């Protein structure tokens, strides 16, 4: 027996706990079992010529060291030179040691079994688990003994221990037990053990989580367990989350990632990973898998909800492959790819990628093909949806060929085909194809092509009919399309809406829906706003239908805050004001229009709307309306009735005095008011219009200047108009508009106004020294259109820039 076992037995990598556990439960060790070199029990004992016995690995290492150092080969125990280094196996001793080891390990395993009990002290549990780790690492055959002794279920039981250390070591022990042993993995995969291990992934203690990930990684190497791991609710979600965690240590993140890579062997797991944001495995299957797998993955991709960034990533990765599948004549392939393409075409960037990958030609072909090879209607609806998605990406569709004859999406034949489908299919496809036309008419590069095709097909009547569709999904794109067409087909649309079918009434009903402000309402009022404003028939019909009362009430409610805080409030209000302004274009022909403006005090409303800062279109429409109202003032002003002269006055007129009448409008020389005659001298209308002459938007400035110019027109007291402008400090802003020359229309208006103002000797004297004004007038005189050059010439004469003899241009008329 070895007298000094504690010091002589080097247990190497064996832990202190397993070492003491082994000593506690082992048979005595004989000295002959111990290698003199290693002081450890020999595994393969061999004898030298002198009878000394050593472990083979130890004595071979000794000989190598002798050779490497140039020393003679000697026996390590006797230090005598050896004639032969032949090693003779000590077979009997080896068998004796193996039997001794087996007996000891059997005893120790049995003792470990007894300690693996939830009621055992923590120290015993830890020692037992550590010993099992040791023997499994020592010999692979020991893992079989652990399995045969049914220790695996007992180790699993320790996962329920109240001791965190015991649970953590049990996880670690299970990992070592199943490492490189498929049978042990299969046993561990039975029952709910995998579910229990997964629970540790979300455990607060990071050590347990790390051990659980490592164990799952080992189990995932067995393909038969991959599906079971993935079937545990939340397993893949947690693992995916761990791979992107910044709080986990690098090793844990790597193990989680490698576990997921193993789980990819199971198709269901790939689908789960895709749901939880790990799309690459699914995309890899689409790129490289067999056809059946490609189709199943593409189908599943079509069911996922992807954010914009992911759509772009997927489009870049598999967009081309999906389009290739879509071109296939196989119905199942086309269906799977179409559904996937539908999901990844929703955002602008991904749609553009698909366009560049060539999606348009096969997509258009699928839509228009009839006969035996045509798509079922439900798939044509998907194709139409994809086409609507890609068209709304804003691409230049007039340069992309989609047909065999160099046709593009806006070629006449293609648009005719789209219009034919819109009129001859169901609501599902119709609404999507209407959206396609909406997208094509949103671009200035393609809208005229679509307009020409619609005109040549005579389809405007059928498109207008969709306004009355019961389905909102149909009404909205149809109204948006007509809104886009209205600047180019205004009269055709007006004629269609003025019919007796009732589409105009339907538009008004949409606007009047008391549901806040929807996109459909904003589009409906936007369409009405774009129709020709001087079409008397349409305005008369709107007056008869009391449409203007409804529009007026909506404007008032928005201003009073009863309707607010919606995405579409700005375009809705802009449309309402522009439509309301159209009633002012027919004041001379329609007495009902005058009555409406009086009853609702529209002049006051439009003056107030001039201060809608940030709403340029509202300010512009209001200024245009005020111009029309102000121009009508001179026709509505009531001239005073002079009293009949007395007999003496008629006989002796020199003794009579002219009657003095007070309260007359100095501009219109009659009885005026903001409400009755729309006179701008009340309600600070002039001041608010002058304030807009400094606006950043040239169109607002032009509308405001046009309204201001009504104070200087023929038919009013121009001298008083000048004084009104002086009092409103409006002369300098008009000069600034003239000098800045921002647009030709503004210059034309400003030159006209300046010529009128310069008729006043006082104003002419004040301005004559302003070189900027002279320069601006000279420039207009030299470069403007014919009529403006005439007016500029007269203005220059007022300030003596041109002598008062025969003009450069003959037949100069009044302004």
mmCIF file of N, CA and C in Angstrom, residues 97-214:
data_model
loop_
_atom_site.group_PDB
_atom_site.id
_atom_site.type_symbol
_atom_site.label_atom_id
_atom_site.label_comp_id
_atom_site.label_asym_id
_atom_site.label_seq_id
_atom_site.Cartn_x
_atom_site.Cartn_y
_atom_site.Cartn_z
ATOM 1 N N UNK A 97 -5.703 -3.969 -12.553
ATOM 2 C CA UNK A 97 -6.006 -2.536 -12.332
ATOM 3 C C UNK A 97 -7.389 -2.182 -12.898
ATOM 4 N N UNK A 98 -7.692 -2.712 -14.085
ATOM 5 C CA UNK A 98 -8.986 -2.406 -14.700
ATOM 6 C C UNK A 98 -10.127 -2.940 -13.850
ATOM 7 N N UNK A 99 -9.956 -4.140 -13.302
ATOM 8 C CA UNK A 99 -11.004 -4.702 -12.444
ATOM 9 C C UNK A 99 -11.156 -3.876 -11.175
ATOM 10 N N UNK A 100 -9.994 -3.479 -10.622
ATOM 11 C CA UNK A 100 -10.042 -2.646 -9.423
ATOM 12 C C UNK A 100 -10.735 -1.304 -9.703
ATOM 13 N N UNK A 101 -10.377 -0.720 -10.830
ATOM 14 C CA UNK A 101 -10.985 0.563 -11.195
ATOM 15 C C UNK A 101 -12.485 0.402 -11.404
ATOM 16 N N UNK A 102 -12.887 -0.655 -12.096
ATOM 17 C CA UNK A 102 -14.311 -0.875 -12.358
ATOM 18 C C UNK A 102 -15.082 -1.049 -11.066
ATOM 19 N N UNK A 103 -14.504 -1.832 -10.141
ATOM 20 C CA UNK A 103 -15.192 -2.024 -8.854
ATOM 21 C C UNK A 103 -15.352 -0.704 -8.116
ATOM 22 N N UNK A 104 -14.282 0.076 -8.098
ATOM 23 C CA UNK A 104 -14.330 1.356 -7.395
ATOM 24 C C UNK A 104 -15.339 2.311 -8.031
ATOM 25 N N UNK A 105 -15.288 2.381 -9.353
ATOM 26 C CA UNK A 105 -16.206 3.313 -10.030
ATOM 27 C C UNK A 105 -17.644 2.880 -9.840
ATOM 28 N N UNK A 106 -17.874 1.572 -9.831
ATOM 29 C CA UNK A 106 -19.235 1.079 -9.602
ATOM 30 C C UNK A 106 -19.724 1.483 -8.222
ATOM 31 N N UNK A 107 -18.816 1.323 -7.246
ATOM 32 C CA UNK A 107 -19.171 1.701 -5.870
ATOM 33 C C UNK A 107 -19.430 3.191 -5.778
ATOM 34 N N UNK A 108 -18.522 3.940 -6.412
ATOM 35 C CA UNK A 108 -18.649 5.404 -6.323
ATOM 36 C C UNK A 108 -19.901 5.908 -7.056
ATOM 37 N N UNK A 109 -20.216 5.285 -8.199
ATOM 38 C CA UNK A 109 -21.436 5.666 -8.902
ATOM 39 C C UNK A 109 -22.667 5.355 -8.055
ATOM 40 N N UNK A 110 -22.609 4.228 -7.388
ATOM 41 C CA UNK A 110 -23.729 3.875 -6.522
ATOM 42 C C UNK A 110 -23.874 4.888 -5.395
ATOM 43 N N UNK A 111 -22.742 5.305 -4.840
ATOM 44 C CA UNK A 111 -22.795 6.321 -3.786
ATOM 45 C C UNK A 111 -23.312 7.647 -4.341
ATOM 46 N N UNK A 112 -22.905 7.950 -5.577
ATOM 47 C CA UNK A 112 -23.399 9.183 -6.197
ATOM 48 C C UNK A 112 -24.905 9.123 -6.372
ATOM 49 N N UNK A 113 -25.400 7.939 -6.799
ATOM 50 C CA UNK A 113 -26.847 7.761 -6.979
ATOM 51 C C UNK A 113 -27.590 8.077 -5.680
ATOM 52 N N UNK A 114 -27.022 7.560 -4.564
ATOM 53 C CA UNK A 114 -27.691 7.773 -3.273
ATOM 54 C C UNK A 114 -27.693 9.246 -2.861
ATOM 55 N N UNK A 115 -26.688 9.993 -3.308
ATOM 56 C CA UNK A 115 -26.597 11.411 -2.922
ATOM 57 C C UNK A 115 -27.463 12.314 -3.809
ATOM 58 N N UNK A 116 -27.813 11.799 -5.021
ATOM 59 C CA UNK A 116 -28.612 12.629 -5.941
ATOM 60 C C UNK A 116 -30.071 12.561 -5.546
ATOM 61 N N UNK A 117 -30.361 13.279 -4.477
ATOM 62 C CA UNK A 117 -31.702 13.324 -3.926
ATOM 63 C C UNK A 117 -31.953 14.745 -3.446
ATOM 64 N N UNK A 118 -33.134 15.249 -3.701
ATOM 65 C CA UNK A 118 -33.425 16.641 -3.338
ATOM 66 C C UNK A 118 -33.309 16.874 -1.835
ATOM 67 N N UNK A 119 -33.384 15.817 -1.076
ATOM 68 C CA UNK A 119 -33.284 15.973 0.381
ATOM 69 C C UNK A 119 -31.845 15.897 0.877
ATOM 70 N N UNK A 120 -30.906 15.537 -0.009
ATOM 71 C CA UNK A 120 -29.497 15.423 0.402
ATOM 72 C C UNK A 120 -28.915 16.814 0.653
ATOM 73 N N UNK A 121 -27.892 16.891 1.501
ATOM 74 C CA UNK A 121 -27.214 18.172 1.714
ATOM 75 C C UNK A 121 -26.607 18.686 0.408
ATOM 76 N N UNK A 122 -26.531 19.988 0.285
ATOM 77 C CA UNK A 122 -26.002 20.590 -0.933
ATOM 78 C C UNK A 122 -24.604 20.084 -1.236
ATOM 79 N N UNK A 123 -23.769 19.953 -0.196
ATOM 80 C CA UNK A 123 -22.377 19.548 -0.415
ATOM 81 C C UNK A 123 -22.296 18.165 -1.046
ATOM 82 N N UNK A 124 -23.147 17.228 -0.587
ATOM 83 C CA UNK A 124 -23.132 15.881 -1.158
ATOM 84 C C UNK A 124 -23.590 15.889 -2.614
ATOM 85 N N UNK A 125 -24.612 16.682 -2.893
ATOM 86 C CA UNK A 125 -25.112 16.773 -4.273
ATOM 87 C C UNK A 125 -24.012 17.315 -5.187
ATOM 88 N N UNK A 126 -23.338 18.358 -4.719
ATOM 89 C CA UNK A 126 -22.284 18.962 -5.535
ATOM 90 C C UNK A 126 -21.138 17.987 -5.763
ATOM 91 N N UNK A 127 -20.755 17.222 -4.692
ATOM 92 C CA UNK A 127 -19.674 16.244 -4.836
ATOM 93 C C UNK A 127 -20.052 15.135 -5.807
ATOM 94 N N UNK A 128 -21.281 14.677 -5.714
ATOM 95 C CA UNK A 128 -21.728 13.600 -6.589
ATOM 96 C C UNK A 128 -21.724 14.060 -8.051
ATOM 97 N N UNK A 129 -22.251 15.246 -8.290
ATOM 98 C CA UNK A 129 -22.301 15.758 -9.662
ATOM 99 C C UNK A 129 -20.888 15.974 -10.208
ATOM 100 N N UNK A 130 -20.017 16.480 -9.346
ATOM 101 C CA UNK A 130 -18.649 16.731 -9.806
ATOM 102 C C UNK A 130 -17.943 15.419 -10.129
ATOM 103 N N UNK A 131 -18.222 14.382 -9.345
ATOM 104 C CA UNK A 131 -17.595 13.081 -9.613
ATOM 105 C C UNK A 131 -18.083 12.516 -10.949
ATOM 106 N N UNK A 132 -19.386 12.648 -11.207
ATOM 107 C CA UNK A 132 -19.925 12.159 -12.478
ATOM 108 C C UNK A 132 -19.265 12.893 -13.649
ATOM 109 N N UNK A 133 -19.066 14.198 -13.478
ATOM 110 C CA UNK A 133 -18.368 14.950 -14.520
ATOM 111 C C UNK A 133 -16.972 14.371 -14.743
ATOM 112 N N UNK A 134 -16.291 14.091 -13.645
ATOM 113 C CA UNK A 134 -14.908 13.608 -13.717
ATOM 114 C C UNK A 134 -14.813 12.289 -14.468
ATOM 115 N N UNK A 135 -15.654 11.326 -14.083
ATOM 116 C CA UNK A 135 -15.517 10.012 -14.720
ATOM 117 C C UNK A 135 -15.954 10.049 -16.182
ATOM 118 N N UNK A 136 -16.913 10.930 -16.507
ATOM 119 C CA UNK A 136 -17.339 11.030 -17.903
ATOM 120 C C UNK A 136 -16.244 11.659 -18.766
ATOM 121 N N UNK A 137 -15.526 12.606 -18.193
ATOM 122 C CA UNK A 137 -14.425 13.224 -18.929
ATOM 123 C C UNK A 137 -13.223 12.292 -19.001
ATOM 124 N N UNK A 138 -13.121 11.385 -18.015
ATOM 125 C CA UNK A 138 -11.997 10.461 -17.954
ATOM 126 C C UNK A 138 -12.109 9.384 -19.036
ATOM 127 N N UNK A 139 -13.317 8.893 -19.262
ATOM 128 C CA UNK A 139 -13.488 7.805 -20.224
ATOM 129 C C UNK A 139 -14.888 7.863 -20.827
ATOM 130 N N UNK A 140 -14.951 7.731 -22.146
ATOM 131 C CA UNK A 140 -16.236 7.756 -22.834
ATOM 132 C C UNK A 140 -17.107 6.585 -22.410
ATOM 133 N N UNK A 141 -16.438 5.449 -22.077
ATOM 134 C CA UNK A 141 -17.224 4.277 -21.663
ATOM 135 C C UNK A 141 -17.961 4.530 -20.362
ATOM 136 N N UNK A 142 -17.418 5.448 -19.560
ATOM 137 C CA UNK A 142 -18.090 5.754 -18.292
ATOM 138 C C UNK A 142 -19.441 6.421 -18.527
ATOM 139 N N UNK A 143 -19.583 7.109 -19.689
ATOM 140 C CA UNK A 143 -20.882 7.717 -19.996
ATOM 141 C C UNK A 143 -21.933 6.637 -20.188
ATOM 142 N N UNK A 144 -21.483 5.486 -20.732
ATOM 143 C CA UNK A 144 -22.415 4.368 -20.871
ATOM 144 C C UNK A 144 -22.847 3.873 -19.491
ATOM 145 N N UNK A 145 -21.887 3.830 -18.550
ATOM 146 C CA UNK A 145 -22.215 3.375 -17.200
ATOM 147 C C UNK A 145 -23.200 4.331 -16.539
ATOM 148 N N UNK A 146 -22.978 5.614 -16.755
ATOM 149 C CA UNK A 146 -23.907 6.603 -16.193
ATOM 150 C C UNK A 146 -25.314 6.360 -16.741
ATOM 151 N N UNK A 147 -25.385 6.092 -18.048
ATOM 152 C CA UNK A 147 -26.690 5.831 -18.672
ATOM 153 C C UNK A 147 -27.278 4.531 -18.144
ATOM 154 N N UNK A 148 -26.457 3.479 -18.112
ATOM 155 C CA UNK A 148 -26.955 2.166 -17.695
ATOM 156 C C UNK A 148 -27.381 2.152 -16.238
ATOM 157 N N UNK A 149 -26.734 2.988 -15.438
ATOM 158 C CA UNK A 149 -27.095 3.076 -14.021
ATOM 159 C C UNK A 149 -28.247 4.052 -13.783
ATOM 160 N N UNK A 150 -28.852 4.518 -14.900
ATOM 161 C CA UNK A 150 -30.031 5.397 -14.839
ATOM 162 C C UNK A 150 -29.783 6.649 -13.996
ATOM 163 N N UNK A 151 -28.569 7.153 -14.138
ATOM 164 C CA UNK A 151 -28.234 8.368 -13.391
ATOM 165 C C UNK A 151 -28.734 9.635 -14.084
ATOM 166 N N UNK A 152 -28.983 9.559 -15.378
ATOM 167 C CA UNK A 152 -29.383 10.772 -16.109
ATOM 168 C C UNK A 152 -30.684 11.354 -15.559
ATOM 169 N N UNK A 153 -31.746 10.541 -15.353
ATOM 170 C CA UNK A 153 -32.977 11.122 -14.775
ATOM 171 C C UNK A 153 -32.732 11.714 -13.393
ATOM 172 N N UNK A 154 -31.791 11.138 -12.635
ATOM 173 C CA UNK A 154 -31.521 11.640 -11.291
ATOM 174 C C UNK A 154 -30.801 12.995 -11.352
ATOM 175 N N UNK A 155 -29.929 13.136 -12.341
ATOM 176 C CA UNK A 155 -29.262 14.440 -12.500
ATOM 177 C C UNK A 155 -30.304 15.489 -12.916
ATOM 178 N N UNK A 156 -31.217 15.067 -13.813
ATOM 179 C CA UNK A 156 -32.289 15.980 -14.255
ATOM 180 C C UNK A 156 -33.108 16.437 -13.057
ATOM 181 N N UNK A 157 -33.340 15.514 -12.100
ATOM 182 C CA UNK A 157 -34.113 15.869 -10.911
ATOM 183 C C UNK A 157 -33.461 17.009 -10.143
ATOM 184 N N UNK A 158 -32.138 17.083 -10.196
ATOM 185 C CA UNK A 158 -31.428 18.128 -9.465
ATOM 186 C C UNK A 158 -31.694 19.525 -10.033
ATOM 187 N N UNK A 159 -32.269 19.595 -11.262
ATOM 188 C CA UNK A 159 -32.630 20.899 -11.834
ATOM 189 C C UNK A 159 -33.750 21.560 -11.041
ATOM 190 N N UNK A 160 -34.425 20.760 -10.217
ATOM 191 C CA UNK A 160 -35.504 21.297 -9.385
ATOM 192 C C UNK A 160 -35.035 21.644 -7.984
ATOM 193 N N UNK A 161 -33.737 21.516 -7.736
ATOM 194 C CA UNK A 161 -33.200 21.796 -6.400
ATOM 195 C C UNK A 161 -33.403 23.258 -6.027
ATOM 196 N N UNK A 162 -33.554 23.491 -4.763
ATOM 197 C CA UNK A 162 -33.675 24.876 -4.272
ATOM 198 C C UNK A 162 -32.321 25.571 -4.250
ATOM 199 N N UNK A 163 -31.264 24.816 -4.428
ATOM 200 C CA UNK A 163 -29.908 25.375 -4.422
ATOM 201 C C UNK A 163 -29.516 25.813 -5.832
ATOM 202 N N UNK A 164 -29.192 27.093 -5.986
ATOM 203 C CA UNK A 164 -28.771 27.608 -7.291
ATOM 204 C C UNK A 164 -27.497 26.908 -7.750
ATOM 205 N N UNK A 165 -26.568 26.660 -6.814
ATOM 206 C CA UNK A 165 -25.311 25.994 -7.175
ATOM 207 C C UNK A 165 -25.577 24.578 -7.682
ATOM 208 N N UNK A 166 -26.509 23.891 -7.027
ATOM 209 C CA UNK A 166 -26.839 22.520 -7.436
ATOM 210 C C UNK A 166 -27.475 22.529 -8.831
ATOM 211 N N UNK A 167 -28.376 23.459 -9.084
ATOM 212 C CA UNK A 167 -29.019 23.532 -10.404
ATOM 213 C C UNK A 167 -27.992 23.825 -11.491
ATOM 214 N N UNK A 168 -27.133 24.763 -11.192
ATOM 215 C CA UNK A 168 -26.117 25.161 -12.166
ATOM 216 C C UNK A 168 -25.178 23.990 -12.478
ATOM 217 N N UNK A 169 -24.761 23.264 -11.419
ATOM 218 C CA UNK A 169 -23.848 22.136 -11.646
ATOM 219 C C UNK A 169 -24.565 20.991 -12.344
ATOM 220 N N UNK A 170 -25.854 20.823 -12.081
ATOM 221 C CA UNK A 170 -26.615 19.770 -12.763
ATOM 222 C C UNK A 170 -26.663 20.045 -14.270
ATOM 223 N N UNK A 171 -26.865 21.295 -14.642
ATOM 224 C CA UNK A 171 -26.859 21.651 -16.067
ATOM 225 C C UNK A 171 -25.499 21.359 -16.690
ATOM 226 N N UNK A 172 -24.450 21.740 -15.955
ATOM 227 C CA UNK A 172 -23.099 21.508 -16.450
ATOM 228 C C UNK A 172 -22.823 20.004 -16.587
ATOM 229 N N UNK A 173 -23.273 19.225 -15.598
ATOM 230 C CA UNK A 173 -23.046 17.777 -15.610
ATOM 231 C C UNK A 173 -23.776 17.131 -16.778
ATOM 232 N N UNK A 174 -25.013 17.560 -17.012
ATOM 233 C CA UNK A 174 -25.764 16.996 -18.130
ATOM 234 C C UNK A 174 -25.073 17.287 -19.462
ATOM 235 N N UNK A 175 -24.514 18.480 -19.593
ATOM 236 C CA UNK A 175 -23.795 18.813 -20.826
ATOM 237 C C UNK A 175 -22.637 17.843 -21.045
ATOM 238 N N UNK A 176 -21.867 17.559 -19.966
ATOM 239 C CA UNK A 176 -20.713 16.650 -20.088
ATOM 240 C C UNK A 176 -21.173 15.225 -20.355
ATOM 241 N N UNK A 177 -22.283 14.830 -19.732
ATOM 242 C CA UNK A 177 -22.800 13.462 -19.898
ATOM 243 C C UNK A 177 -23.243 13.211 -21.343
ATOM 244 N N UNK A 178 -23.847 14.224 -21.998
ATOM 245 C CA UNK A 178 -24.402 14.000 -23.337
ATOM 246 C C UNK A 178 -23.404 14.349 -24.443
ATOM 247 N N UNK A 179 -22.294 14.953 -24.083
ATOM 248 C CA UNK A 179 -21.322 15.389 -25.082
ATOM 249 C C UNK A 179 -20.825 14.179 -25.887
ATOM 250 N N UNK A 180 -20.983 14.251 -27.198
ATOM 251 C CA UNK A 180 -20.528 13.180 -28.103
ATOM 252 C C UNK A 180 -21.158 11.833 -27.791
ATOM 253 N N UNK A 181 -22.363 11.817 -27.264
ATOM 254 C CA UNK A 181 -23.033 10.557 -26.943
ATOM 255 C C UNK A 181 -24.507 10.679 -27.337
ATOM 256 N N UNK A 182 -24.829 10.140 -28.510
ATOM 257 C CA UNK A 182 -26.180 10.279 -29.042
ATOM 258 C C UNK A 182 -27.210 9.576 -28.163
ATOM 259 N N UNK A 183 -26.831 8.424 -27.578
ATOM 260 C CA UNK A 183 -27.783 7.691 -26.740
ATOM 261 C C UNK A 183 -28.162 8.502 -25.503
ATOM 262 N N UNK A 184 -27.163 9.107 -24.881
ATOM 263 C CA UNK A 184 -27.447 9.921 -23.697
ATOM 264 C C UNK A 184 -28.298 11.129 -24.061
ATOM 265 N N UNK A 185 -28.059 11.719 -25.227
ATOM 266 C CA UNK A 185 -28.870 12.855 -25.675
ATOM 267 C C UNK A 185 -30.313 12.432 -25.880
ATOM 268 N N UNK A 186 -30.492 11.251 -26.468
ATOM 269 C CA UNK A 186 -31.848 10.764 -26.703
ATOM 270 C C UNK A 186 -32.599 10.568 -25.399
ATOM 271 N N UNK A 187 -31.903 10.013 -24.389
ATOM 272 C CA UNK A 187 -32.540 9.817 -23.082
ATOM 273 C C UNK A 187 -32.906 11.160 -22.455
ATOM 274 N N UNK A 188 -31.982 12.111 -22.558
ATOM 275 C CA UNK A 188 -32.246 13.432 -21.974
ATOM 276 C C UNK A 188 -33.400 14.135 -22.695
ATOM 277 N N UNK A 189 -33.607 13.802 -23.978
ATOM 278 C CA UNK A 189 -34.680 14.429 -24.739
ATOM 279 C C UNK A 189 -36.052 13.875 -24.444
ATOM 280 N N UNK A 190 -36.132 12.829 -23.624
ATOM 281 C CA UNK A 190 -37.429 12.246 -23.308
ATOM 282 C C UNK A 190 -38.182 13.119 -22.301
ATOM 283 N N UNK A 191 -39.502 13.035 -22.350
ATOM 284 C CA UNK A 191 -40.318 13.758 -21.378
ATOM 285 C C UNK A 191 -40.221 15.264 -21.542
ATOM 286 N N UNK A 192 -40.307 15.982 -20.409
ATOM 287 C CA UNK A 192 -40.316 17.442 -20.407
ATOM 288 C C UNK A 192 -38.966 18.046 -20.068
ATOM 289 N N UNK A 193 -37.904 17.241 -20.136
ATOM 290 C CA UNK A 193 -36.594 17.749 -19.719
ATOM 291 C C UNK A 193 -36.151 18.938 -20.575
ATOM 292 N N UNK A 194 -36.370 18.841 -21.884
ATOM 293 C CA UNK A 194 -35.952 19.937 -22.773
ATOM 294 C C UNK A 194 -36.684 21.219 -22.397
ATOM 295 N N UNK A 195 -37.981 21.115 -22.110
ATOM 296 C CA UNK A 195 -38.751 22.289 -21.705
ATOM 297 C C UNK A 195 -38.172 22.904 -20.424
ATOM 298 N N UNK A 196 -37.776 22.015 -19.486
ATOM 299 C CA UNK A 196 -37.189 22.497 -18.236
ATOM 300 C C UNK A 196 -35.889 23.244 -18.508
ATOM 301 N N UNK A 197 -35.066 22.705 -19.385
ATOM 302 C CA UNK A 197 -33.786 23.353 -19.710
ATOM 303 C C UNK A 197 -34.036 24.723 -20.345
ATOM 304 N N UNK A 198 -35.029 24.789 -21.240
ATOM 305 C CA UNK A 198 -35.339 26.053 -21.922
ATOM 306 C C UNK A 198 -35.740 27.131 -20.909
ATOM 307 N N UNK A 199 -36.437 26.714 -19.846
ATOM 308 C CA UNK A 199 -36.860 27.693 -18.843
ATOM 309 C C UNK A 199 -35.677 28.432 -18.235
ATOM 310 N N UNK A 200 -34.547 27.733 -18.153
ATOM 311 C CA UNK A 200 -33.364 28.380 -17.570
ATOM 312 C C UNK A 200 -32.817 29.495 -18.472
ATOM 313 N N UNK A 201 -33.227 29.523 -19.752
ATOM 314 C CA UNK A 201 -32.742 30.573 -20.661
ATOM 315 C C UNK A 201 -33.206 31.955 -20.223
ATOM 316 N N UNK A 202 -34.369 31.994 -19.607
ATOM 317 C CA UNK A 202 -34.891 33.287 -19.164
ATOM 318 C C UNK A 202 -34.658 33.508 -17.677
ATOM 319 N N UNK A 203 -33.791 32.697 -17.087
ATOM 320 C CA UNK A 203 -33.505 32.823 -15.662
ATOM 321 C C UNK A 203 -32.659 34.056 -15.390
ATOM 322 N N UNK A 204 -32.896 34.663 -14.263
ATOM 323 C CA UNK A 204 -32.159 35.885 -13.922
ATOM 324 C C UNK A 204 -30.674 35.619 -13.704
ATOM 325 N N UNK A 205 -30.356 34.431 -13.191
ATOM 326 C CA UNK A 205 -28.956 34.127 -12.904
ATOM 327 C C UNK A 205 -28.218 33.807 -14.206
ATOM 328 N N UNK A 206 -27.286 34.637 -14.569
ATOM 329 C CA UNK A 206 -26.613 34.493 -15.856
ATOM 330 C C UNK A 206 -25.844 33.179 -15.953
ATOM 331 N N UNK A 207 -25.320 32.672 -14.818
ATOM 332 C CA UNK A 207 -24.547 31.429 -14.854
ATOM 333 C C UNK A 207 -25.429 30.260 -15.275
ATOM 334 N N UNK A 208 -26.624 30.197 -14.726
ATOM 335 C CA UNK A 208 -27.539 29.131 -15.110
ATOM 336 C C UNK A 208 -27.925 29.275 -16.585
ATOM 337 N N UNK A 209 -28.152 30.508 -17.004
ATOM 338 C CA UNK A 209 -28.505 30.743 -18.402
ATOM 339 C C UNK A 209 -27.382 30.293 -19.331
ATOM 340 N N UNK A 210 -26.163 30.588 -18.955
ATOM 341 C CA UNK A 210 -25.013 30.175 -19.770
ATOM 342 C C UNK A 210 -24.920 28.655 -19.868
ATOM 343 N N UNK A 211 -25.095 27.981 -18.729
ATOM 344 C CA UNK A 211 -25.013 26.518 -18.740
ATOM 345 C C UNK A 211 -26.155 25.904 -19.548
ATOM 346 N N UNK A 212 -27.349 26.520 -19.464
ATOM 347 C CA UNK A 212 -28.498 26.004 -20.213
ATOM 348 C C UNK A 212 -28.267 26.139 -21.714
ATOM 349 N N UNK A 213 -27.704 27.271 -22.137
ATOM 350 C CA UNK A 213 -27.406 27.456 -23.564
ATOM 351 C C UNK A 213 -26.396 26.425 -24.030
ATOM 352 N N UNK A 214 -25.360 26.217 -23.243
ATOM 353 C CA UNK A 214 -24.340 25.228 -23.619
ATOM 354 C C UNK A 214 -24.938 23.833 -23.736
#
